[in-house]
Amino acid sequence: MAEHQDRTRTAYDGVVELYASMFADRLETRPFTRAMVTTFAELVRATGNLRTADLGCGPGHLTAVLHDLELDAFGLDLSPAMVAHARRAHPSLRFDEARMEALPVEDRALGGVLAHYSMIHTPPGELPALLAEQARVLAPGGLILVSFFATDGPEPVRFDHKVTPAYSWPVDRFAELLAGAGLATFARLLHDPASERGFLDAHLLARLQ
Ligand SMILES: C[S@@+](CC[C@H](N)C(=O)[O-])C[C@H]1O[C@@H](n2cnc3c(N)ncnc32)[C@H](O)[C@@H]1O
């Protein structure tokens, strides 16, 4: 495992209870995210393939939301403590330890992939490989909803995220990387930050060509 993945895993292992408590209301106080996740779920249902991965699922709250939206959702995360929490909190759902770099999922198996702020800690140079891995597990026509911190300017910006260093991304650059993996972005939502961090929140919906 790369050093930065090890650092991310250790960092999230150490903040499970605090992190889970921040998102305990699921999406009640996050109307924009709720709108995008609901739209994503509707489009995945329309493909007829309900199997959906919540990548970097953390405490599993969004996996549960996807399940409530009638998807056959499961969660994967690098952090063993997050996975243990998710299993305790949602005993009827499936959660496994896994790295986004090597997903334990067959080729073309999924109707949907949710990656909600789960690639923010990935060094920019490694993002194309992660997106290619996500494209690998999606069936043709499958959907991805990716959320991240957006920034102006031409390049991603490294910043001191409270848990472990992270990157904010120019939205067009992120969409280009998705396109490079065969994922065509067809909807974007940008909104003022939910936190005091200052970056816009960005949600991109893309479909595997
Ligand atoms: C900012 S949290 C987001 C959690 C959840 N998706 C949410 O929106 O609340 C990032 C999560 O991604 C996980 N993560 C980061 N890098 C990962 C990787 N390479 N493979 C799998 N999980 C990863 C972390 O362990 C953490 O739980």
PDB file of N, CA and C in Angstrom, residues 10-76:
ATOM      1  N   THR A  10      -5.024   5.408   8.465  1.00  0.00           N
ATOM      2  CA  THR A  10      -4.787   5.663   9.891  1.00  0.00           C
ATOM      3  C   THR A  10      -5.575   6.881  10.354  1.00  0.00           C
ATOM      4  N   ALA A  11      -5.588   7.917   9.513  1.00  0.00           N
ATOM      5  CA  ALA A  11      -6.295   9.145   9.891  1.00  0.00           C
ATOM      6  C   ALA A  11      -7.786   8.879  10.061  1.00  0.00           C
ATOM      7  N   TYR A  12      -8.401   8.170   9.123  1.00  0.00           N
ATOM      8  CA  TYR A  12      -9.850   7.915   9.236  1.00  0.00           C
ATOM      9  C   TYR A  12     -10.159   6.906  10.334  1.00  0.00           C
ATOM     10  N   ASP A  13      -9.264   5.974  10.560  1.00  0.00           N
ATOM     11  CA  ASP A  13      -9.465   5.046  11.689  1.00  0.00           C
ATOM     12  C   ASP A  13      -9.604   5.823  13.001  1.00  0.00           C
ATOM     13  N   GLY A  14      -8.916   6.966  13.081  1.00  0.00           N
ATOM     14  CA  GLY A  14      -8.884   7.718  14.333  1.00  0.00           C
ATOM     15  C   GLY A  14     -10.041   8.685  14.535  1.00  0.00           C
ATOM     16  N   VAL A  15     -10.907   8.842  13.546  1.00  0.00           N
ATOM     17  CA  VAL A  15     -11.973   9.865  13.687  1.00  0.00           C
ATOM     18  C   VAL A  15     -13.372   9.296  13.468  1.00  0.00           C
ATOM     19  N   VAL A  16     -13.502   7.981  13.586  1.00  0.00           N
ATOM     20  CA  VAL A  16     -14.759   7.337  13.177  1.00  0.00           C
ATOM     21  C   VAL A  16     -15.973   7.916  13.899  1.00  0.00           C
ATOM     22  N   GLU A  17     -15.922   7.965  15.234  1.00  0.00           N
ATOM     23  CA  GLU A  17     -17.129   8.363  15.976  1.00  0.00           C
ATOM     24  C   GLU A  17     -17.484   9.821  15.681  1.00  0.00           C
ATOM     25  N   LEU A  18     -16.467  10.682  15.674  1.00  0.00           N
ATOM     26  CA  LEU A  18     -16.713  12.094  15.386  1.00  0.00           C
ATOM     27  C   LEU A  18     -17.275  12.252  13.974  1.00  0.00           C
ATOM     28  N   TYR A  19     -16.643  11.589  13.020  1.00  0.00           N
ATOM     29  CA  TYR A  19     -17.065  11.716  11.622  1.00  0.00           C
ATOM     30  C   TYR A  19     -18.499  11.208  11.459  1.00  0.00           C
ATOM     31  N   ALA A  20     -18.769  10.053  12.051  1.00  0.00           N
ATOM     32  CA  ALA A  20     -20.116   9.466  11.923  1.00  0.00           C
ATOM     33  C   ALA A  20     -21.162  10.393  12.539  1.00  0.00           C
ATOM     34  N   SER A  21     -20.824  11.029  13.655  1.00  0.00           N
ATOM     35  CA  SER A  21     -21.813  11.895  14.309  1.00  0.00           C
ATOM     36  C   SER A  21     -22.108  13.131  13.447  1.00  0.00           C
ATOM     37  N   MET A  22     -21.123  13.570  12.654  1.00  0.00           N
ATOM     38  CA  MET A  22     -21.344  14.744  11.796  1.00  0.00           C
ATOM     39  C   MET A  22     -22.325  14.459  10.671  1.00  0.00           C
ATOM     40  N   PHE A  23     -22.453  13.177  10.313  1.00  0.00           N
ATOM     41  CA  PHE A  23     -23.307  12.833   9.171  1.00  0.00           C
ATOM     42  C   PHE A  23     -24.480  11.947   9.574  1.00  0.00           C
ATOM     43  N   ALA A  24     -24.775  11.972  10.891  1.00  0.00           N
ATOM     44  CA  ALA A  24     -25.808  11.066  11.400  1.00  0.00           C
ATOM     45  C   ALA A  24     -27.183  11.377  10.821  1.00  0.00           C
ATOM     46  N   ASP A  25     -27.394  12.626  10.397  1.00  0.00           N
ATOM     47  CA  ASP A  25     -28.725  12.968   9.853  1.00  0.00           C
ATOM     48  C   ASP A  25     -28.843  12.566   8.382  1.00  0.00           C
ATOM     49  N   ARG A  26     -27.864  11.775   7.922  1.00  0.00           N
ATOM     50  CA  ARG A  26     -27.816  11.401   6.505  1.00  0.00           C
ATOM     51  C   ARG A  26     -27.830  12.683   5.670  1.00  0.00           C
ATOM     52  N   LEU A  27     -28.817  12.927   4.841  1.00  0.00           N
ATOM     53  CA  LEU A  27     -28.747  14.115   3.976  1.00  0.00           C
ATOM     54  C   LEU A  27     -29.796  15.161   4.310  1.00  0.00           C
ATOM     55  N   GLU A  28     -30.369  15.071   5.504  1.00  0.00           N
ATOM     56  CA  GLU A  28     -31.458  15.997   5.854  1.00  0.00           C
ATOM     57  C   GLU A  28     -31.060  17.464   5.739  1.00  0.00           C
ATOM     58  N   THR A  29     -29.818  17.783   6.114  1.00  0.00           N
ATOM     59  CA  THR A  29     -29.383  19.182   6.087  1.00  0.00           C
ATOM     60  C   THR A  29     -28.561  19.502   4.836  1.00  0.00           C
ATOM     61  N   ARG A  30     -28.579  18.597   3.855  1.00  0.00           N
ATOM     62  CA  ARG A  30     -27.779  18.815   2.641  1.00  0.00           C
ATOM     63  C   ARG A  30     -28.658  18.654   1.394  1.00  0.00           C
ATOM     64  N   PRO A  31     -29.489  19.666   1.124  1.00  0.00           N
ATOM     65  CA  PRO A  31     -30.467  19.522   0.037  1.00  0.00           C
ATOM     66  C   PRO A  31     -29.838  19.336  -1.336  1.00  0.00           C
ATOM     67  N   PHE A  32     -28.684  19.974  -1.610  1.00  0.00           N
ATOM     68  CA  PHE A  32     -28.088  19.833  -2.944  1.00  0.00           C
ATOM     69  C   PHE A  32     -27.562  18.417  -3.154  1.00  0.00           C
ATOM     70  N   THR A  33     -26.882  17.912  -2.125  1.00  0.00           N
ATOM     71  CA  THR A  33     -26.380  16.533  -2.228  1.00  0.00           C
ATOM     72  C   THR A  33     -27.556  15.567  -2.364  1.00  0.00           C
ATOM     73  N   ARG A  34     -28.596  15.826  -1.575  1.00  0.00           N
ATOM     74  CA  ARG A  34     -29.772  14.941  -1.631  1.00  0.00           C
ATOM     75  C   ARG A  34     -30.351  14.929  -3.048  1.00  0.00           C
ATOM     76  N   ALA A  35     -30.408  16.110  -3.673  1.00  0.00           N
ATOM     77  CA  ALA A  35     -30.966  16.199  -5.026  1.00  0.00           C
ATOM     78  C   ALA A  35     -30.135  15.372  -6.003  1.00  0.00           C
ATOM     79  N   MET A  36     -28.816  15.467  -5.891  1.00  0.00           N
ATOM     80  CA  MET A  36     -27.964  14.740  -6.837  1.00  0.00           C
ATOM     81  C   MET A  36     -27.992  13.232  -6.565  1.00  0.00           C
ATOM     82  N   VAL A  37     -27.983  12.861  -5.294  1.00  0.00           N
ATOM     83  CA  VAL A  37     -27.990  11.429  -4.969  1.00  0.00           C
ATOM     84  C   VAL A  37     -29.327  10.812  -5.393  1.00  0.00           C
ATOM     85  N   THR A  38     -30.407  11.542  -5.196  1.00  0.00           N
ATOM     86  CA  THR A  38     -31.726  11.037  -5.586  1.00  0.00           C
ATOM     87  C   THR A  38     -31.812  10.885  -7.109  1.00  0.00           C
ATOM     88  N   THR A  39     -31.282  11.879  -7.818  1.00  0.00           N
ATOM     89  CA  THR A  39     -31.283  11.810  -9.291  1.00  0.00           C
ATOM     90  C   THR A  39     -30.427  10.649  -9.776  1.00  0.00           C
ATOM     91  N   PHE A  40     -29.244  10.522  -9.162  1.00  0.00           N
ATOM     92  CA  PHE A  40     -28.346   9.402  -9.489  1.00  0.00           C
ATOM     93  C   PHE A  40     -29.086   8.075  -9.315  1.00  0.00           C
ATOM     94  N   ALA A  41     -29.751   7.913  -8.179  1.00  0.00           N
ATOM     95  CA  ALA A  41     -30.431   6.634  -7.899  1.00  0.00           C
ATOM     96  C   ALA A  41     -31.530   6.375  -8.930  1.00  0.00           C
ATOM     97  N   GLU A  42     -32.247   7.428  -9.296  1.00  0.00           N
ATOM     98  CA  GLU A  42     -33.324   7.253 -10.291  1.00  0.00           C
ATOM     99  C   GLU A  42     -32.733   6.781 -11.624  1.00  0.00           C
ATOM    100  N   LEU A  43     -31.604   7.376 -12.020  1.00  0.00           N
ATOM    101  CA  LEU A  43     -30.993   7.005 -13.304  1.00  0.00           C
ATOM    102  C   LEU A  43     -30.405   5.597 -13.249  1.00  0.00           C
ATOM    103  N   VAL A  44     -29.840   5.228 -12.100  1.00  0.00           N
ATOM    104  CA  VAL A  44     -29.325   3.853 -11.983  1.00  0.00           C
ATOM    105  C   VAL A  44     -30.498   2.868 -12.072  1.00  0.00           C
ATOM    106  N   ARG A  45     -31.585   3.174 -11.371  1.00  0.00           N
ATOM    107  CA  ARG A  45     -32.753   2.269 -11.435  1.00  0.00           C
ATOM    108  C   ARG A  45     -33.203   2.102 -12.882  1.00  0.00           C
ATOM    109  N   ALA A  46     -33.135   3.177 -13.649  1.00  0.00           N
ATOM    110  CA  ALA A  46     -33.596   3.119 -15.040  1.00  0.00           C
ATOM    111  C   ALA A  46     -32.713   2.219 -15.908  1.00  0.00           C
ATOM    112  N   THR A  47     -31.478   1.970 -15.484  1.00  0.00           N
ATOM    113  CA  THR A  47     -30.612   1.071 -16.280  1.00  0.00           C
ATOM    114  C   THR A  47     -31.034  -0.391 -16.099  1.00  0.00           C
ATOM    115  N   GLY A  48     -31.779  -0.667 -15.023  1.00  0.00           N
ATOM    116  CA  GLY A  48     -32.180  -2.045 -14.742  1.00  0.00           C
ATOM    117  C   GLY A  48     -31.144  -2.818 -13.953  1.00  0.00           C
ATOM    118  N   ASN A  49     -29.975  -2.236 -13.736  1.00  0.00           N
ATOM    119  CA  ASN A  49     -28.927  -2.883 -12.937  1.00  0.00           C
ATOM    120  C   ASN A  49     -28.773  -2.089 -11.636  1.00  0.00           C
ATOM    121  N   LEU A  50     -29.322  -2.639 -10.551  1.00  0.00           N
ATOM    122  CA  LEU A  50     -29.398  -1.880  -9.299  1.00  0.00           C
ATOM    123  C   LEU A  50     -28.121  -1.965  -8.470  1.00  0.00           C
ATOM    124  N   ARG A  51     -27.215  -2.834  -8.852  1.00  0.00           N
ATOM    125  CA  ARG A  51     -26.021  -3.053  -8.019  1.00  0.00           C
ATOM    126  C   ARG A  51     -25.135  -1.803  -8.045  1.00  0.00           C
ATOM    127  N   THR A  52     -24.890  -1.256  -6.868  1.00  0.00           N
ATOM    128  CA  THR A  52     -24.222   0.039  -6.771  1.00  0.00           C
ATOM    129  C   THR A  52     -23.211   0.043  -5.631  1.00  0.00           C
ATOM    130  N   ALA A  53     -22.012   0.529  -5.922  1.00  0.00           N
ATOM    131  CA  ALA A  53     -20.959   0.599  -4.906  1.00  0.00           C
ATOM    132  C   ALA A  53     -20.837   2.017  -4.366  1.00  0.00           C
ATOM    133  N   ASP A  54     -20.778   2.111  -3.045  1.00  0.00           N
ATOM    134  CA  ASP A  54     -20.469   3.385  -2.377  1.00  0.00           C
ATOM    135  C   ASP A  54     -18.989   3.312  -2.019  1.00  0.00           C
ATOM    136  N   LEU A  55     -18.163   3.970  -2.833  1.00  0.00           N
ATOM    137  CA  LEU A  55     -16.705   3.850  -2.680  1.00  0.00           C
ATOM    138  C   LEU A  55     -16.188   4.873  -1.682  1.00  0.00           C
ATOM    139  N   GLY A  56     -15.359   4.417  -0.760  1.00  0.00           N
ATOM    140  CA  GLY A  56     -14.918   5.304   0.320  1.00  0.00           C
ATOM    141  C   GLY A  56     -16.129   5.664   1.151  1.00  0.00           C
ATOM    142  N   CYS A  57     -16.859   4.625   1.567  1.00  0.00           N
ATOM    143  CA  CYS A  57     -18.194   4.811   2.163  1.00  0.00           C
ATOM    144  C   CYS A  57     -18.139   5.407   3.557  1.00  0.00           C
ATOM    145  N   GLY A  58     -16.966   5.420   4.196  1.00  0.00           N
ATOM    146  CA  GLY A  58     -16.900   5.938   5.563  1.00  0.00           C
ATOM    147  C   GLY A  58     -17.867   5.185   6.466  1.00  0.00           C
ATOM    148  N   PRO A  59     -18.641   5.915   7.291  1.00  0.00           N
ATOM    149  CA  PRO A  59     -19.537   5.241   8.242  1.00  0.00           C
ATOM    150  C   PRO A  59     -20.779   4.612   7.615  1.00  0.00           C
ATOM    151  N   GLY A  60     -20.936   4.728   6.310  1.00  0.00           N
ATOM    152  CA  GLY A  60     -21.990   3.964   5.630  1.00  0.00           C
ATOM    153  C   GLY A  60     -23.323   4.683   5.515  1.00  0.00           C
ATOM    154  N   HIS A  61     -23.369   5.952   5.897  1.00  0.00           N
ATOM    155  CA  HIS A  61     -24.658   6.659   5.870  1.00  0.00           C
ATOM    156  C   HIS A  61     -25.204   6.791   4.451  1.00  0.00           C
ATOM    157  N   LEU A  62     -24.327   7.006   3.467  1.00  0.00           N
ATOM    158  CA  LEU A  62     -24.837   7.155   2.099  1.00  0.00           C
ATOM    159  C   LEU A  62     -25.161   5.804   1.468  1.00  0.00           C
ATOM    160  N   THR A  63     -24.481   4.771   1.897  1.00  0.00           N
ATOM    161  CA  THR A  63     -24.857   3.420   1.437  1.00  0.00           C
ATOM    162  C   THR A  63     -26.301   3.159   1.859  1.00  0.00           C
ATOM    163  N   ALA A  64     -26.625   3.563   3.096  1.00  0.00           N
ATOM    164  CA  ALA A  64     -27.990   3.364   3.603  1.00  0.00           C
ATOM    165  C   ALA A  64     -28.991   4.220   2.821  1.00  0.00           C
ATOM    166  N   VAL A  65     -28.580   5.440   2.467  1.00  0.00           N
ATOM    167  CA  VAL A  65     -29.465   6.290   1.660  1.00  0.00           C
ATOM    168  C   VAL A  65     -29.721   5.629   0.303  1.00  0.00           C
ATOM    169  N   LEU A  66     -28.675   5.096  -0.314  1.00  0.00           N
ATOM    170  CA  LEU A  66     -28.845   4.431  -1.624  1.00  0.00           C
ATOM    171  C   LEU A  66     -29.763   3.220  -1.492  1.00  0.00           C
ATOM    172  N   HIS A  67     -29.616   2.496  -0.386  1.00  0.00           N
ATOM    173  CA  HIS A  67     -30.497   1.345  -0.140  1.00  0.00           C
ATOM    174  C   HIS A  67     -31.950   1.820  -0.018  1.00  0.00           C
ATOM    175  N   ASP A  68     -32.152   2.914   0.721  1.00  0.00           N
ATOM    176  CA  ASP A  68     -33.514   3.457   0.867  1.00  0.00           C
ATOM    177  C   ASP A  68     -34.079   3.903  -0.482  1.00  0.00           C
ATOM    178  N   LEU A  69     -33.181   4.254  -1.404  1.00  0.00           N
ATOM    179  CA  LEU A  69     -33.615   4.671  -2.750  1.00  0.00           C
ATOM    180  C   LEU A  69     -33.716   3.460  -3.692  1.00  0.00           C
ATOM    181  N   GLU A  70     -33.810   2.287  -3.085  1.00  0.00           N
ATOM    182  CA  GLU A  70     -34.114   1.034  -3.809  1.00  0.00           C
ATOM    183  C   GLU A  70     -32.973   0.513  -4.658  1.00  0.00           C
ATOM    184  N   LEU A  71     -31.735   0.902  -4.321  1.00  0.00           N
ATOM    185  CA  LEU A  71     -30.593   0.309  -5.011  1.00  0.00           C
ATOM    186  C   LEU A  71     -30.051  -0.855  -4.183  1.00  0.00           C
ATOM    187  N   ASP A  72     -29.400  -1.757  -4.864  1.00  0.00           N
ATOM    188  CA  ASP A  72     -28.733  -2.879  -4.201  1.00  0.00           C
ATOM    189  C   ASP A  72     -27.311  -2.388  -3.875  1.00  0.00           C
ATOM    190  N   ALA A  73     -27.223  -1.616  -2.770  1.00  0.00           N
ATOM    191  CA  ALA A  73     -25.993  -0.871  -2.487  1.00  0.00           C
ATOM    192  C   ALA A  73     -25.108  -1.596  -1.482  1.00  0.00           C
ATOM    193  N   PHE A  74     -23.798  -1.465  -1.689  1.00  0.00           N
ATOM    194  CA  PHE A  74     -22.818  -1.971  -0.734  1.00  0.00           C
ATOM    195  C   PHE A  74     -21.691  -0.948  -0.617  1.00  0.00           C
ATOM    196  N   GLY A  75     -20.971  -1.011   0.513  1.00  0.00           N
ATOM    197  CA  GLY A  75     -19.940  -0.016   0.763  1.00  0.00           C
ATOM    198  C   GLY A  75     -18.554  -0.627   0.845  1.00  0.00           C
ATOM    199  N   LEU A  76     -17.570   0.117   0.335  1.00  0.00           N
ATOM    200  CA  LEU A  76     -16.156  -0.290   0.417  1.00  0.00           C
ATOM    201  C   LEU A  76     -15.361   0.872   0.983  1.00  0.00           C
TER     202      LEU A  76
END
